[in-house]
Coordinates of N, CA and C in Angstrom, one line a residue:
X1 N 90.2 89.8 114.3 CA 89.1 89.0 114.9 C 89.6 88.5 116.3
X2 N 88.9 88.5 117.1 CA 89.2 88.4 118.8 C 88.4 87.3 119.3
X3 N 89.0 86.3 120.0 CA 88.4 85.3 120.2 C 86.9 86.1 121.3
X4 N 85.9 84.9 122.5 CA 85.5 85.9 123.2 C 86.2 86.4 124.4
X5 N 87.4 85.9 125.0 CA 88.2 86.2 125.7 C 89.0 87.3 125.1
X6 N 89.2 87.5 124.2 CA 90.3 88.8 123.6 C 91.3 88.3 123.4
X7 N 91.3 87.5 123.1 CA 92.6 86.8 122.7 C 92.4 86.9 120.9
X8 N 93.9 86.9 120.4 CA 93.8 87.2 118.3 C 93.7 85.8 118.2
X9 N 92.7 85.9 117.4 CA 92.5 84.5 116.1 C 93.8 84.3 115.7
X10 N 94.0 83.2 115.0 CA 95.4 82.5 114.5 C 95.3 83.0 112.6
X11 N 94.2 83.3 112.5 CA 93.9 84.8 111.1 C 94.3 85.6 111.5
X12 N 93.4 86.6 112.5 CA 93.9 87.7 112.8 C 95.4 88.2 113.3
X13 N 96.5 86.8 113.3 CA 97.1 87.5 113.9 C 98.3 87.3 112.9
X14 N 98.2 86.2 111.8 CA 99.0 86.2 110.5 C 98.5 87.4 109.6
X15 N 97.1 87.9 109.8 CA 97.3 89.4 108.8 C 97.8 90.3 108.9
X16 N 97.9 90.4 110.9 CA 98.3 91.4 111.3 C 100.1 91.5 111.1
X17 N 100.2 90.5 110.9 CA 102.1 90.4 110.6 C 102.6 90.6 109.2
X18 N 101.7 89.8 108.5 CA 101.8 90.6 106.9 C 101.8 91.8 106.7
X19 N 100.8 92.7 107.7 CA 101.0 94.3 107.3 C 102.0 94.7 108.1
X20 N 103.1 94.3 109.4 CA 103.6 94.7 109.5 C 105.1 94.2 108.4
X21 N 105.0 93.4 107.7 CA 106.6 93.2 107.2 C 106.0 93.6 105.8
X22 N 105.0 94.4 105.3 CA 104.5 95.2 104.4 C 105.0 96.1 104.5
X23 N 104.4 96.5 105.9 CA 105.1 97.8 106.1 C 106.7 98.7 106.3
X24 N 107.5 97.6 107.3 CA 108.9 97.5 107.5 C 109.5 97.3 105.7
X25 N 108.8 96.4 105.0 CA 109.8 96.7 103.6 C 109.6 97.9 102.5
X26 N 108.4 98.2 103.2 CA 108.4 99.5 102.3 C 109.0 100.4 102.5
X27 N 109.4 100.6 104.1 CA 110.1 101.7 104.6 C 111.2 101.7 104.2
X28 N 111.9 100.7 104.3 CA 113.5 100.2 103.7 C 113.6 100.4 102.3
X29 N 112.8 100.2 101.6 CA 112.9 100.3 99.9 C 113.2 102.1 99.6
X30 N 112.0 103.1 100.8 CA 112.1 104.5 100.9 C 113.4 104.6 101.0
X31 N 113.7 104.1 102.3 CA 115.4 104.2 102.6 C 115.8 103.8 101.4
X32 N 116.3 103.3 101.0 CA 117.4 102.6 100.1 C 116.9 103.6 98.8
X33 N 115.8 103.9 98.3 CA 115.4 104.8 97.2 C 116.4 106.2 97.2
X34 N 115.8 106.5 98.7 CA 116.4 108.1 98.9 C 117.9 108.1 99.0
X35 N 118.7 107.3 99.8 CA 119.7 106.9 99.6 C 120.2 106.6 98.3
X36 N 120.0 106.0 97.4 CA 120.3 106.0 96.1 C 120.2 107.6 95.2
X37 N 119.4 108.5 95.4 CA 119.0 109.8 94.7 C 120.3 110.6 95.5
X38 N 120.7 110.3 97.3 CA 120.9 111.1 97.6 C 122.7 111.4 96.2
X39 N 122.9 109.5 96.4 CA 124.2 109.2 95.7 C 124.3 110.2 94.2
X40 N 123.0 109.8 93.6 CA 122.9 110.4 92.3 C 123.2 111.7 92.5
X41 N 122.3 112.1 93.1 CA 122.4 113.8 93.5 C 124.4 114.0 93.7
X42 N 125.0 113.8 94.7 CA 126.2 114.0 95.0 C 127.2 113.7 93.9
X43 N 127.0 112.9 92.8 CA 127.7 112.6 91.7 C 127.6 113.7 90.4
X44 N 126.0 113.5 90.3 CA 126.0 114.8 89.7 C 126.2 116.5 89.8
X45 N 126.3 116.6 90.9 CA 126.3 117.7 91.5 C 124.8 118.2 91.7
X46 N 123.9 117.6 91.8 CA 122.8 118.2 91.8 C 121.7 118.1 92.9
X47 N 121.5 119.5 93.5 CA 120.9 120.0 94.9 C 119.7 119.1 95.1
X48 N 119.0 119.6 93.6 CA 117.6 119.3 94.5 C 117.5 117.8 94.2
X49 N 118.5 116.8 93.3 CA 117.8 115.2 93.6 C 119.1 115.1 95.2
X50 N 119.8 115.7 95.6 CA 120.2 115.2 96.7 C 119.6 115.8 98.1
X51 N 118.5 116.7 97.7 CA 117.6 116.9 98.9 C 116.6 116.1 98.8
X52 N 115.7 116.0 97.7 CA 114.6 114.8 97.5 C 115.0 113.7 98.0
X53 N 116.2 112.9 97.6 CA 116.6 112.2 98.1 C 116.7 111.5 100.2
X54 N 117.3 112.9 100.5 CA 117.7 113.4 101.7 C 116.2 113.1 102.6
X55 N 115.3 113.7 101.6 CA 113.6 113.7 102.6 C 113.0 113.0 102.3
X56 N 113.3 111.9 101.8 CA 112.7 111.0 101.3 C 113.4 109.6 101.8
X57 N 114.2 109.6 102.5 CA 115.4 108.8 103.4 C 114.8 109.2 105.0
X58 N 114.8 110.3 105.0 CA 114.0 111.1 106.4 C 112.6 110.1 106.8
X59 N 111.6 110.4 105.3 CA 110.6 110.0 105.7 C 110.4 108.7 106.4
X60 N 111.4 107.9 105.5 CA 111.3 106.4 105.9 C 112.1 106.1 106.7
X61 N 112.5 106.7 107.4 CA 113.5 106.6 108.8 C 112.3 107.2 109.9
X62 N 111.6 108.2 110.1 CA 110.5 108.2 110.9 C 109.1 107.2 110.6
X63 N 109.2 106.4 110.0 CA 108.1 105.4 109.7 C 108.8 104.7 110.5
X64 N 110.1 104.0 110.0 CA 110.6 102.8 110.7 C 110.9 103.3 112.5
X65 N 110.7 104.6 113.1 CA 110.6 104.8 114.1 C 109.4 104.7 114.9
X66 N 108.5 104.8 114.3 CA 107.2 104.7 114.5 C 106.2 103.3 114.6
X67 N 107.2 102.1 113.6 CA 106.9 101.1 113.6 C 107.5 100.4 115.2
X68 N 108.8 100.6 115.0 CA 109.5 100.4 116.5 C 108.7 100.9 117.7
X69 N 108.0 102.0 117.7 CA 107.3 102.2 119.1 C 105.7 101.8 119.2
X70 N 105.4 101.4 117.8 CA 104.3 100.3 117.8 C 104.7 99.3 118.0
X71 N 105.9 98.5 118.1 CA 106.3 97.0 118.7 C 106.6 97.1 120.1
X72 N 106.9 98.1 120.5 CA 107.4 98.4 122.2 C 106.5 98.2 122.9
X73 N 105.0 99.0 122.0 CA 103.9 98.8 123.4 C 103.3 97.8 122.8
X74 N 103.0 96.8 121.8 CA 102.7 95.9 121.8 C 102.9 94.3 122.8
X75 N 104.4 94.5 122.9 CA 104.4 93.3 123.7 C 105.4 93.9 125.1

């Protein structure tokens, strides 16, 4: 919600930060998930949980990239 100057409501702009530290801890949990599978995978010897792992570490490493170049042009 936008005042009539365009300026964020003091709502609008505590939601908008909840979804971003929504967002940044989800990514990290991915990270830390896939990183943990990749561990499993490497102990076990086993390919495909340390590729799952591997792309699933990936994913949440281009989120958290993505989030970073949404704060760049934000302020």
């Amino acid at each position: 919600m936008t005042t009539p100057r365009g300026e964020l409501s003091a709502v609008s702009f505590v939601d908008k930060v909840k979804v971003k530290v929504k967002n940044k801890n989800k990514n990290k949990v991915g990270e830390l998930r896939g990183r943990g599978k990749e561990t499993a995978g490497k102990a076990t010897d086993n390919r495909d949980l340390r590729a799952d792992g591997a792309s699933e570490r990936g994913i949440a490493d281009l989120r958290n990239a993505g989030e970073k170049t949404k704060d760049a042009f934000r302020h």
